[in-house]
Coordinates of C-alpha atoms in Angstrom, one line a residue:
Chain A
X1 CA -93.7 52.3 80.3
X2 CA -95.6 51.3 77.2
X3 CA -97.9 48.3 77.3
X4 CA -96.5 45.4 75.4
X5 CA -97.7 45.6 71.8
X6 CA -100.0 42.7 70.7
X7 CA -98.5 40.6 67.9
X8 CA -100.5 38.8 65.2
X9 CA -100.0 35.1 64.7
X10 CA -98.2 34.4 61.4
X11 CA -100.0 31.0 61.2
X12 CA -103.2 32.7 60.1
X13 CA -101.6 33.9 56.9
X14 CA -99.7 30.7 56.4
X15 CA -102.8 28.6 56.8
X16 CA -104.8 31.0 54.5
X17 CA -102.2 30.7 51.7
X18 CA -101.7 27.0 52.1
X19 CA -105.5 26.4 52.2
X20 CA -106.5 28.6 49.3
X21 CA -103.8 27.5 46.9
X22 CA -104.3 23.9 47.8
X23 CA -108.0 24.4 47.1
X24 CA -107.6 26.0 43.7
X25 CA -105.2 23.2 42.5
X26 CA -107.9 20.8 43.4
X27 CA -110.5 22.8 41.5
X28 CA -108.1 22.1 38.6
X29 CA -107.5 18.5 39.4
X30 CA -111.2 17.6 39.5
X31 CA -111.6 19.4 36.1
X32 CA -113.5 22.6 37.1
X33 CA -110.9 25.0 35.9
X34 CA -107.6 25.5 34.1
X35 CA -104.1 25.8 35.5
X36 CA -103.6 29.6 35.2
X37 CA -104.9 30.7 38.6
X38 CA -102.9 27.9 40.3
X39 CA -99.7 29.2 38.9
X40 CA -100.2 32.9 40.0
X41 CA -101.7 32.0 43.4
X42 CA -98.9 29.4 43.8
X43 CA -96.3 32.2 43.3
X44 CA -98.0 34.9 45.5
X45 CA -100.3 33.5 48.1
X46 CA -99.4 29.8 48.6
X47 CA -95.8 30.8 47.8
X48 CA -94.6 34.2 48.8
X49 CA -97.1 35.0 51.5
X50 CA -96.9 31.6 53.1
X51 CA -93.1 31.6 53.0
X52 CA -93.0 35.0 54.7
X53 CA -95.5 33.8 57.3
X54 CA -93.2 30.8 57.8
X55 CA -90.1 33.0 58.3
X56 CA -92.1 35.1 60.8
X57 CA -92.8 32.0 62.8
X58 CA -89.1 32.0 63.8
X59 CA -89.6 34.7 66.4
X60 CA -92.6 33.0 67.9
X61 CA -90.4 30.0 68.8
X62 CA -92.7 27.7 66.9
X63 CA -90.4 25.3 65.0
X64 CA -93.2 23.3 63.5
X65 CA -94.8 26.4 61.9
X66 CA -91.4 27.8 61.0
X67 CA -90.5 24.7 59.0
X68 CA -94.0 23.8 57.6
X69 CA -95.1 27.2 56.3
X70 CA -91.6 28.1 54.9
X71 CA -91.3 24.7 53.2
X72 CA -94.8 24.6 51.8
X73 CA -94.4 28.2 50.6
X74 CA -91.3 27.0 48.7
X75 CA -93.3 24.0 47.4
X76 CA -95.8 26.3 45.8
X77 CA -93.2 28.6 44.3
X78 CA -91.2 25.8 42.9
X79 CA -94.3 24.0 41.5
X80 CA -95.4 27.2 39.8
X81 CA -91.9 27.9 38.4
X82 CA -91.6 24.3 37.3
X83 CA -94.8 24.7 35.3
X84 CA -93.7 28.0 33.9
X85 CA -90.4 26.4 33.0
X86 CA -92.2 23.7 31.0
X87 CA -94.0 26.4 29.0
X88 CA -90.7 28.1 28.1
X89 CA -88.7 24.8 27.6
X90 CA -86.6 25.7 30.6
X91 CA -85.4 22.5 32.4
X92 CA -88.6 20.8 31.2
X93 CA -90.1 18.5 33.8
X94 CA -92.0 15.4 32.5
X95 CA -94.9 13.8 34.3
X96 CA -92.4 11.3 35.8
X97 CA -90.2 14.2 37.0
X98 CA -93.2 15.9 38.7
X99 CA -94.1 12.5 40.2
X100 CA -90.6 12.2 41.9
X101 CA -90.9 15.9 43.0
X102 CA -94.2 14.9 44.7
X103 CA -92.7 11.7 46.2
X104 CA -90.0 13.9 47.9
X105 CA -92.7 16.2 49.3
X106 CA -94.6 13.1 50.5
X107 CA -91.6 11.9 52.5
X108 CA -91.1 15.4 54.0
X109 CA -94.8 15.6 54.8
X110 CA -94.6 12.2 56.6
X111 CA -92.0 13.7 58.9
X112 CA -94.1 16.7 59.8
X113 CA -97.2 14.5 60.1
X114 CA -95.7 12.7 63.1
X115 CA -95.0 16.1 64.7
X116 CA -98.5 17.2 64.0
X117 CA -99.9 14.3 66.0
X118 CA -98.4 15.9 69.1
X119 CA -99.9 19.4 68.5
X120 CA -103.7 19.1 68.3
X121 CA -106.4 17.0 66.8
X122 CA -107.3 19.5 64.0
X123 CA -103.6 19.8 62.9
X124 CA -103.2 16.0 63.1
X125 CA -106.2 15.6 60.8
X126 CA -105.0 18.2 58.4
X127 CA -101.6 16.5 58.1
X128 CA -103.2 13.1 57.8
X129 CA -105.3 14.3 55.0
X130 CA -102.4 16.1 53.4
X131 CA -100.2 13.0 53.6
X132 CA -103.0 10.8 52.0
X133 CA -103.4 13.5 49.3
X134 CA -99.7 13.4 48.5
X135 CA -99.7 9.6 48.3
X136 CA -102.8 9.7 45.9
X137 CA -101.0 12.3 43.7
X138 CA -97.9 10.1 43.7
X139 CA -100.0 7.1 42.5
X140 CA -101.7 9.4 39.9
X141 CA -98.2 10.1 38.5
X142 CA -97.1 6.5 38.5
X143 CA -99.7 4.4 36.8
X144 CA -103.1 5.4 38.2
X145 CA -104.0 8.7 36.5
X146 CA -107.6 8.5 37.5
X147 CA -106.6 9.0 41.2
X148 CA -105.9 12.7 40.3
X149 CA -109.6 13.3 40.7
X150 CA -109.8 11.3 44.0
X151 CA -106.8 13.3 45.3
X152 CA -108.6 16.4 44.2
X153 CA -111.6 15.9 46.5
X154 CA -109.4 14.5 49.3
X155 CA -107.1 17.6 49.2
X156 CA -110.1 19.9 49.2
X157 CA -110.9 18.5 52.6
X158 CA -107.2 19.1 53.6
X159 CA -107.5 22.8 52.5
X160 CA -110.8 23.2 54.4
X161 CA -109.1 21.8 57.5
X162 CA -106.3 24.3 57.2
X163 CA -108.9 27.1 57.0
X164 CA -110.7 25.6 60.0
X165 CA -107.5 26.1 62.1
X166 CA -107.0 29.5 60.6
X167 CA -110.6 30.4 61.6
X168 CA -110.0 28.9 65.1
X169 CA -107.1 31.4 65.7
X170 CA -108.9 34.4 64.1
X171 CA -112.3 33.8 65.8
X172 CA -110.6 33.2 69.2
X173 CA -109.1 36.6 68.8
X174 CA -112.2 38.5 67.5
X175 CA -114.8 36.8 69.7
X176 CA -112.6 36.7 72.8
X177 CA -113.2 33.1 73.3
X178 CA -112.5 29.8 71.6
X179 CA -115.5 29.0 69.4
X180 CA -113.9 26.5 67.1
X181 CA -112.3 23.7 69.1
X182 CA -109.2 22.0 67.7
X183 CA -109.2 19.0 69.9
X184 CA -106.6 17.2 71.9
X185 CA -103.4 15.9 70.4
X186 CA -103.6 12.4 68.9
X187 CA -100.4 11.4 70.8
X188 CA -100.0 12.8 74.2
Chain B
X1 CA -103.4 3.5 -39.6
X2 CA -101.3 6.6 -38.4
X3 CA -104.4 7.9 -36.6
X4 CA -104.8 4.6 -34.8
X5 CA -101.2 4.6 -33.7
X6 CA -101.6 8.2 -32.4
X7 CA -104.7 7.3 -30.5
X8 CA -102.9 4.3 -29.1
X9 CA -100.1 6.5 -27.8
X10 CA -102.6 9.0 -26.4
X11 CA -104.3 6.2 -24.5
X12 CA -100.9 5.0 -23.1
X13 CA -100.0 8.5 -22.1
X14 CA -103.4 9.1 -20.5
X15 CA -103.0 5.8 -18.6
X16 CA -99.5 6.7 -17.4
X17 CA -100.9 10.1 -16.3
X18 CA -103.7 8.4 -14.4
X19 CA -101.4 5.9 -12.7
X20 CA -99.0 8.8 -11.7
X21 CA -101.9 10.8 -10.4
X22 CA -103.2 7.9 -8.3
X23 CA -99.6 7.2 -7.1
X24 CA -99.2 10.8 -6.2
X25 CA -102.6 10.8 -4.3
X26 CA -101.5 7.7 -2.4
X27 CA -98.2 9.3 -1.6
X28 CA -100.0 12.3 -0.2
X29 CA -102.4 10.1 1.9
X30 CA -101.4 9.5 5.5
X31 CA -101.0 5.8 6.5
X32 CA -102.3 4.0 9.5
X33 CA -98.8 3.5 10.7
X34 CA -98.1 7.2 10.5
X35 CA -101.2 8.0 12.4
X36 CA -100.3 5.6 15.2
X37 CA -96.7 6.8 15.3
X38 CA -97.6 10.5 15.4
X39 CA -100.3 9.9 18.1
X40 CA -97.7 8.0 20.2
X41 CA -95.2 10.8 19.6
X42 CA -97.8 13.4 20.7
X43 CA -98.6 11.4 23.8
X44 CA -94.9 11.2 24.7
X45 CA -94.5 14.9 24.0
X46 CA -97.4 15.8 26.3
X47 CA -96.0 13.5 29.0
X48 CA -92.8 15.4 28.9
X49 CA -94.1 18.9 28.4
X50 CA -97.4 18.9 30.3
X51 CA -100.5 20.9 29.5
X52 CA -98.4 23.8 28.3
X53 CA -97.8 21.6 25.2
X54 CA -101.4 21.8 23.9
X55 CA -100.8 25.0 22.0
X56 CA -98.3 23.3 19.6
X57 CA -101.1 21.2 18.2
X58 CA -103.0 24.4 17.0
X59 CA -100.2 25.2 14.6
X60 CA -101.4 24.3 11.0
X61 CA -97.8 24.7 9.8
X62 CA -96.3 22.7 12.6
X63 CA -94.9 19.2 12.8
X64 CA -98.2 17.6 13.9
X65 CA -99.7 18.2 10.5
X66 CA -98.5 16.0 7.7
X67 CA -99.8 14.9 4.3
X68 CA -103.6 14.9 4.5
X69 CA -103.7 14.3 8.3
X70 CA -103.0 16.0 11.6
X71 CA -103.0 15.3 15.4
X72 CA -105.8 16.7 17.5
X73 CA -106.1 16.8 21.3
X74 CA -109.4 16.6 23.3
X75 CA -110.5 16.4 26.9
X76 CA -113.0 13.6 27.4
X77 CA -113.7 14.4 31.1
X78 CA -114.2 18.2 30.6
X79 CA -115.9 17.7 27.2
X80 CA -113.7 20.1 25.3
X81 CA -111.5 20.2 22.2
X82 CA -108.1 21.3 23.4
X83 CA -106.2 21.7 20.2
X84 CA -107.0 21.2 16.5
X85 CA -104.7 22.6 13.8
X86 CA -107.3 23.0 11.0
X87 CA -110.5 23.7 12.9
X88 CA -109.7 26.6 15.3
X89 CA -113.5 27.1 15.6
X90 CA -113.7 23.8 17.5
X91 CA -110.9 24.6 20.0
X92 CA -112.4 25.2 23.5
X93 CA -115.8 24.0 22.4
X94 CA -117.8 20.9 23.7
X95 CA -117.2 17.8 21.6
X96 CA -119.5 15.0 23.0
X97 CA -122.5 16.2 21.0
X98 CA -120.7 16.1 17.6
X99 CA -122.2 13.5 15.3
X100 CA -121.4 12.5 11.7
X101 CA -124.1 12.2 9.1
X102 CA -125.0 8.7 10.3
X103 CA -125.6 10.0 13.8
X104 CA -122.5 8.5 15.3
X105 CA -121.2 10.4 18.3
X106 CA -117.6 10.7 17.1
X107 CA -115.9 11.8 20.3
X108 CA -117.9 9.5 22.6
X109 CA -116.5 6.6 20.5
X110 CA -113.0 8.1 20.4
X111 CA -113.0 8.7 24.1
X112 CA -114.1 5.1 24.7
X113 CA -111.4 3.4 22.6
X114 CA -108.7 5.9 23.7
X115 CA -108.8 4.5 27.2
X116 CA -107.9 1.0 26.1
X117 CA -104.3 0.2 26.9
X118 CA -103.1 0.5 23.3
X119 CA -105.8 3.0 22.2
X120 CA -108.1 2.2 19.3
X121 CA -109.7 3.1 16.0
X122 CA -113.0 4.7 15.2
X123 CA -114.7 5.0 11.7
X124 CA -116.8 8.1 10.9
X125 CA -117.4 10.7 8.3
X126 CA -115.4 14.0 8.4
X127 CA -114.3 16.7 6.0
X128 CA -111.0 15.9 4.5
X129 CA -108.6 18.9 4.4
X130 CA -108.9 20.6 1.1
X131 CA -111.9 18.5 0.0
X132 CA -115.3 20.1 -0.1
X133 CA -117.2 17.0 0.9
X134 CA -117.3 14.5 3.7
X135 CA -114.9 11.5 3.5
X136 CA -114.7 8.3 5.3
X137 CA -112.2 8.8 8.1
X138 CA -110.7 6.3 10.5
X139 CA -109.0 7.8 13.5
X140 CA -106.7 6.4 16.1
X141 CA -107.1 7.7 19.7
X142 CA -104.9 7.2 22.7
X143 CA -105.0 8.6 26.3
X144 CA -102.4 11.2 27.2
X145 CA -100.6 11.0 30.5
X146 CA -100.3 14.6 31.9
X147 CA -99.5 15.9 35.4
X148 CA -102.5 17.1 37.5
X149 CA -105.1 16.1 34.9
X150 CA -106.9 13.1 33.5
X151 CA -109.2 12.2 30.6
X152 CA -107.1 13.9 27.9
X153 CA -106.7 12.0 24.6
X154 CA -104.8 12.5 21.4
X155 CA -106.1 11.4 18.0
X156 CA -105.1 11.3 14.3
X157 CA -106.9 9.8 11.3
X158 CA -106.6 8.5 7.8
X159 CA -109.0 8.9 4.9
X160 CA -109.7 5.5 3.3
X161 CA -112.6 3.9 1.6
X162 CA -111.7 0.3 2.2
X163 CA -109.8 -0.3 5.4
X164 CA -111.8 -1.6 8.3
X165 CA -111.5 -1.1 12.1
X166 CA -110.5 -4.7 12.7
X167 CA -107.8 -4.5 10.0
X168 CA -106.4 -1.3 11.6
X169 CA -106.6 -3.1 14.9
X170 CA -104.2 -5.7 13.5
X171 CA -101.8 -2.9 12.3
X172 CA -101.9 -1.5 15.9
X173 CA -101.3 -5.0 17.3
X174 CA -98.3 -5.5 15.0
X175 CA -96.9 -2.1 15.9
X176 CA -97.4 -2.8 19.7
X177 CA -95.7 -6.2 19.7
X178 CA -91.9 -6.2 18.9
X179 CA -92.2 -9.9 18.0
X180 CA -94.6 -9.0 15.2
X181 CA -92.5 -6.3 13.6
X182 CA -90.8 -7.2 10.4
X183 CA -87.0 -7.9 10.7
X184 CA -84.8 -5.3 9.2

């Protein structure tokens, strides 16, 4: 009888794509770079790779990861296509339209945020920062454009937290022990 | 006597020609109202189209160039000219160090007035399209509202020797308050 084959954790790819694409959008939001890399990474890493990772979560029985990674993968693909659509005058989305798109994602994130509080401290912090970031971007789209920069720095912290959890999983594997603690759930 | 009559007619003809030339020049000169309207239309266009709309303003044959004026787009936070239909050499270049011959930092002033709720006017010297020398220019600037970015402004100017910034401020006020618009 063959030994049971070890499986990877799809979350490492999901968190990597989520974190990196979130990070580069913030590099744009704070004014360090243009929108080009955000669109292509949004399609491939934050989008396709994160969505596939999300779909792979199904077999692990992790409903939170299944929903979150698949959904945020779709977020990035739809945001990138929305911006490409604007360039080609295909169902052009105004700033107000993008604002409502973000409001919907804020509401969705609020639902997952409650779930994250029951998982572990690092994930609860990631989702708290993500939710605040979405609210800041909503406000930036509805009357407070200067908050784009505040949201930019705040969401960089969100992206860094996603990478922290990714590193927690990878390092636990390669070092054979947990060297990056993720803390207790905020709600037990 | 005949010569005198002929000279008289010549004077009249020359005067008519001069008046027509002045009238034609005035007809070809952009007005403050047009500058405000076109800047507002450009801000609306960028609100709807996002940053992918910048390229439209680089087209010298496009709708954002009219009479002796044009709309230009600049980034006050990232210190960069984003679009200019007649000066492609300036596009992508830093703007905050640009001064006119009196040492006025043109874009610092434009960026400042552009963030006011209704935008504002700045007077400076700039090369008028087609003219070989510097002309007195008054430009209207207004902040654009674009997704995932901030600090972008739109401007357009008029070339005029007499109008003052306070006078243009009154034009802006009139065009901003429906109660002050003339009845049709």
